[in-house]
């Protein structure tokens, strides 16, 4: 089928390569079990761990179980990516700027200011890559440069990556999904590390709750 598609140009190939690099790097960070410290454990079992890496800085890892099958969660996070701002108040907007092949997209994301404006509005331009291997889905991304999306007024251009979400059916319970989210962000600007750490781990916990609520509403509405 590849022969019928037009070949990728050099720029597109470089984005595909960046997406795959983000994927490999994220998986190797998550694959190393040593040195993770617990940041937060919620009553429902959700937990956030963190670790400091010499070349990346501090990374956060969310481990949760979502009471929906993998395809439902995947559809929301990948196919309905641009609707994320509708149910996640920490995101103003996600826009797909370019699709490259079936696995790679360039996105522009506007993040809302945090409550109390501790962290002001940020935006991100990222290359994202999604792969399905058997019953496992990996969604990875990292900051990239995209000429058609220069820095925006009113936003500090932050950088993320390598970052990824891994979705797997929960062992013994295929109607539930195990979600692992590796988050690594440079928020830029002048922010004390303690505030950044607090904001990022809270962002992950909030995301899990909002995703659950949104999926429960969507499924109920579809019944």
Short mmCIF file of C-alpha atoms in Angstrom, two decimals:
data_model
loop_
_atom_site.label_atom_id
_atom_site.label_comp_id
_atom_site.label_asym_id
_atom_site.label_seq_id
_atom_site.Cartn_x
_atom_site.Cartn_y
_atom_site.Cartn_z
CA UNK A 1 0.00 0.00 0.00
CA UNK A 2 3.04 2.23 0.58
CA UNK A 3 3.64 2.45 -3.19
CA UNK A 4 0.28 4.11 -3.76
CA UNK A 5 0.99 6.84 -1.21
CA UNK A 6 3.19 9.72 -2.18
CA UNK A 7 6.64 9.35 -0.63
CA UNK A 8 7.38 11.57 2.36
CA UNK A 9 9.58 14.61 1.83
CA UNK A 10 12.66 15.28 3.91
CA UNK A 11 10.81 17.47 6.44
CA UNK A 12 8.07 14.88 6.94
CA UNK A 13 10.68 12.14 7.37
CA UNK A 14 12.40 14.19 10.05
CA UNK A 15 9.09 14.56 11.97
CA UNK A 16 8.41 10.80 11.68
CA UNK A 17 11.92 10.18 13.01
CA UNK A 18 11.39 12.62 15.92
CA UNK A 19 8.13 10.86 16.84
CA UNK A 20 9.79 7.47 16.84
CA UNK A 21 12.69 8.83 18.87
CA UNK A 22 10.22 10.16 21.49
CA UNK A 23 8.61 6.73 21.57
CA UNK A 24 11.88 4.81 22.04
CA UNK A 25 13.20 7.22 24.65
CA UNK A 26 9.94 7.18 26.64
CA UNK A 27 9.80 3.40 26.64
CA UNK A 28 13.39 3.13 27.80
CA UNK A 29 12.68 5.58 30.69
CA UNK A 30 9.60 3.60 31.75
CA UNK A 31 11.42 0.30 31.27
CA UNK A 32 14.00 1.20 33.93
CA UNK A 33 12.30 0.40 37.23
CA UNK A 34 15.06 1.81 39.48
CA UNK A 35 14.98 5.12 41.32
CA UNK A 36 11.26 6.00 41.12
CA UNK A 37 9.93 7.86 44.19
CA UNK A 38 6.26 8.11 45.14
CA UNK A 39 4.84 11.65 44.79
CA UNK A 40 1.12 11.04 45.35
CA UNK A 41 -1.15 8.09 46.05
CA UNK A 42 -4.91 8.67 45.78
CA UNK A 43 -7.57 6.65 47.64
CA UNK A 44 -8.75 4.99 44.41
CA UNK A 45 -5.28 3.53 43.78
CA UNK A 46 -4.07 6.16 41.29
CA UNK A 47 -0.44 7.00 41.90
CA UNK A 48 2.20 9.41 40.64
CA UNK A 49 5.88 8.50 40.81
CA UNK A 50 8.85 10.66 39.85
CA UNK A 51 12.52 10.34 39.01
CA UNK A 52 15.31 12.73 38.04
CA UNK A 53 17.18 11.86 34.85
CA UNK A 54 20.55 13.45 34.04
CA UNK A 55 19.69 14.40 30.45
CA UNK A 56 15.96 15.14 30.85
CA UNK A 57 15.41 16.48 34.37
CA UNK A 58 12.48 15.42 36.54
CA UNK A 59 9.91 13.11 34.97
CA UNK A 60 6.55 12.03 36.36
CA UNK A 61 4.78 8.72 35.90
CA UNK A 62 1.05 8.26 36.44
CA UNK A 63 -0.29 4.71 36.96
CA UNK A 64 -4.09 4.31 36.84
CA UNK A 65 -6.82 1.85 35.88
CA UNK A 66 -9.74 3.17 33.82
CA UNK A 67 -13.05 1.24 33.88
CA UNK A 68 -13.43 1.28 30.10
CA UNK A 69 -12.08 -1.01 27.37
CA UNK A 70 -8.87 -0.04 25.62
CA UNK A 71 -10.49 0.91 22.29
CA UNK A 72 -12.75 3.44 24.04
CA UNK A 73 -9.82 5.09 25.84
CA UNK A 74 -7.64 5.02 22.72
CA UNK A 75 -10.39 6.60 20.62
CA UNK A 76 -10.72 9.47 23.07
CA UNK A 77 -6.99 10.17 23.39
CA UNK A 78 -6.02 9.71 19.73
CA UNK A 79 -8.98 9.92 17.37
CA UNK A 80 -10.81 12.63 19.37
CA UNK A 81 -7.63 14.45 20.41
CA UNK A 82 -8.92 17.84 19.25
CA UNK A 83 -11.95 17.57 21.57
CA UNK A 84 -9.77 17.20 24.68
CA UNK A 85 -10.31 20.84 25.66
CA UNK A 86 -14.07 20.13 25.97
CA UNK A 87 -13.60 17.89 29.00
CA UNK A 88 -10.19 18.80 30.40
CA UNK A 89 -10.26 22.34 31.87
CA UNK A 90 -6.45 22.50 32.03
CA UNK A 91 -6.38 22.47 28.20
CA UNK A 92 -7.81 25.35 26.20
CA UNK A 93 -7.33 23.81 22.79
CA UNK A 94 -5.57 21.01 20.91
CA UNK A 95 -5.22 21.50 17.17
CA UNK A 96 -3.72 19.09 14.63
CA UNK A 97 -1.50 21.19 12.37
CA UNK A 98 -0.38 18.38 10.06
CA UNK A 99 -0.87 14.64 9.65
CA UNK A 100 2.04 12.63 8.29
CA UNK A 101 1.26 9.06 7.33
CA UNK A 102 -1.00 7.08 9.63
CA UNK A 103 1.02 7.31 12.86
CA UNK A 104 2.42 10.85 13.12
CA UNK A 105 0.81 14.26 13.73
CA UNK A 106 2.09 17.75 14.56
CA UNK A 107 -0.09 19.43 17.19
CA UNK A 108 -0.45 22.84 18.81
CA UNK A 109 -1.77 22.75 22.34
CA UNK A 110 -2.81 25.69 24.50
CA UNK A 111 -2.74 25.01 28.23
CA UNK A 112 -4.86 27.19 30.50
CA UNK A 113 -3.31 29.06 33.43
CA UNK A 114 -3.39 27.01 36.64
CA UNK A 115 -5.82 28.00 39.43
CA UNK A 116 -4.62 31.19 41.09
CA UNK A 117 -2.51 31.84 37.99
CA UNK A 118 0.52 30.25 39.70
CA UNK A 119 1.58 29.06 36.25
CA UNK A 120 0.41 31.34 33.44
CA UNK A 121 -0.85 30.18 30.03
CA UNK A 122 1.55 27.94 28.11
CA UNK A 123 1.49 26.55 24.62
CA UNK A 124 3.28 23.60 23.04
CA UNK A 125 4.11 22.52 19.51
CA UNK A 126 4.72 18.78 19.47
CA UNK A 127 5.23 15.87 17.16
CA UNK A 128 3.14 12.90 18.30
CA UNK A 129 3.37 9.31 17.23
CA UNK A 130 0.85 6.54 17.99
CA UNK A 131 1.62 2.83 17.60
CA UNK A 132 -0.38 -0.29 18.36
CA UNK A 133 1.56 -3.45 19.11
CA UNK A 134 -0.77 -6.36 19.74
CA UNK A 135 -3.02 -5.31 22.60
CA UNK A 136 -0.70 -2.47 23.71
CA UNK A 137 -1.03 1.11 22.45
CA UNK A 138 1.72 3.69 22.86
CA UNK A 139 1.14 7.41 22.27
CA UNK A 140 4.40 9.34 22.42
CA UNK A 141 5.47 12.91 21.76
CA UNK A 142 8.08 15.60 22.12
CA UNK A 143 8.52 19.31 21.40
CA UNK A 144 9.30 20.25 17.83
CA UNK A 145 9.69 23.33 15.65
CA UNK A 146 6.99 24.10 13.11
CA UNK A 147 7.42 27.18 10.92
CA UNK A 148 3.69 27.82 10.50
CA UNK A 149 3.15 28.07 14.28
CA UNK A 150 5.49 30.73 15.70
CA UNK A 151 5.29 31.80 19.36
CA UNK A 152 1.86 33.18 20.25
CA UNK A 153 1.11 36.42 22.08
CA UNK A 154 -0.06 35.83 25.65
CA UNK A 155 1.54 32.38 25.88
CA UNK A 156 4.95 31.17 26.98
CA UNK A 157 6.12 28.46 24.56
CA UNK A 158 6.94 25.50 26.80
CA UNK A 159 8.49 22.23 25.67
CA UNK A 160 7.45 18.70 26.44
CA UNK A 161 9.13 15.41 25.95
CA UNK A 162 9.90 12.79 25.77
CA UNK A 163 6.40 12.00 26.96
CA UNK A 164 4.09 9.04 26.36
CA UNK A 165 0.95 7.20 27.37
CA UNK A 166 0.83 3.41 27.35
CA UNK A 167 -2.56 1.68 27.27
CA UNK A 168 -2.98 -2.03 27.98
CA UNK A 169 -6.01 -4.17 28.82
CA UNK A 170 -5.90 -4.84 32.56
CA UNK A 171 -4.60 -8.38 33.21
CA UNK A 172 -7.59 -10.64 33.92
CA UNK A 173 -10.10 -7.85 33.17
CA UNK A 174 -10.13 -6.89 29.47
CA UNK A 175 -13.02 -4.44 29.96
CA UNK A 176 -10.64 -2.21 31.97
CA UNK A 177 -7.56 -0.37 30.77
CA UNK A 178 -4.27 0.16 32.53
CA UNK A 179 -2.92 3.61 31.66
CA UNK A 180 0.66 4.71 32.32
CA UNK A 181 1.53 8.34 31.52
CA UNK A 182 5.13 9.52 31.43
CA UNK A 183 5.20 13.33 31.68
CA UNK A 184 8.27 15.42 31.11
CA UNK A 185 7.81 19.18 30.63
CA UNK A 186 10.00 22.25 30.62
CA UNK A 187 7.50 24.99 31.49
CA UNK A 188 10.04 27.78 30.78
CA UNK A 189 9.75 31.12 32.55
CA UNK A 190 10.81 31.74 36.17
CA UNK A 191 9.15 29.16 38.36
CA UNK A 192 10.43 27.57 41.57
CA UNK A 193 10.96 23.81 41.20
CA UNK A 194 8.69 23.02 44.15
CA UNK A 195 5.77 24.74 42.41
CA UNK A 196 6.48 23.00 39.09
CA UNK A 197 6.62 19.59 40.79
CA UNK A 198 3.36 20.20 42.65
CA UNK A 199 1.58 21.45 39.52
CA UNK A 200 2.73 18.58 37.28
CA UNK A 201 1.85 15.74 39.65
CA UNK A 202 -1.56 17.37 40.35
CA UNK A 203 -2.13 17.77 36.59
CA UNK A 204 -1.72 14.02 36.15
CA UNK A 205 -4.13 13.12 38.98
CA UNK A 206 -6.72 15.62 37.68
CA UNK A 207 -6.36 14.28 34.14
CA UNK A 208 -7.16 10.72 35.25
CA UNK A 209 -10.30 11.87 37.10
CA UNK A 210 -11.52 14.00 34.21
CA UNK A 211 -10.87 11.25 31.68
CA UNK A 212 -12.90 8.80 33.77
CA UNK A 213 -15.78 11.25 34.22
CA UNK A 214 -15.81 12.10 30.51
CA UNK A 215 -15.73 8.45 29.40
CA UNK A 216 -18.51 7.54 31.86
CA UNK A 217 -20.68 10.38 30.47
CA UNK A 218 -19.91 9.45 26.85
CA UNK A 219 -20.68 5.77 27.39
CA UNK A 220 -23.89 6.59 29.29
CA UNK A 221 -25.01 8.94 26.51
CA UNK A 222 -24.31 6.24 23.91
CA UNK A 223 -26.40 3.59 25.70
#
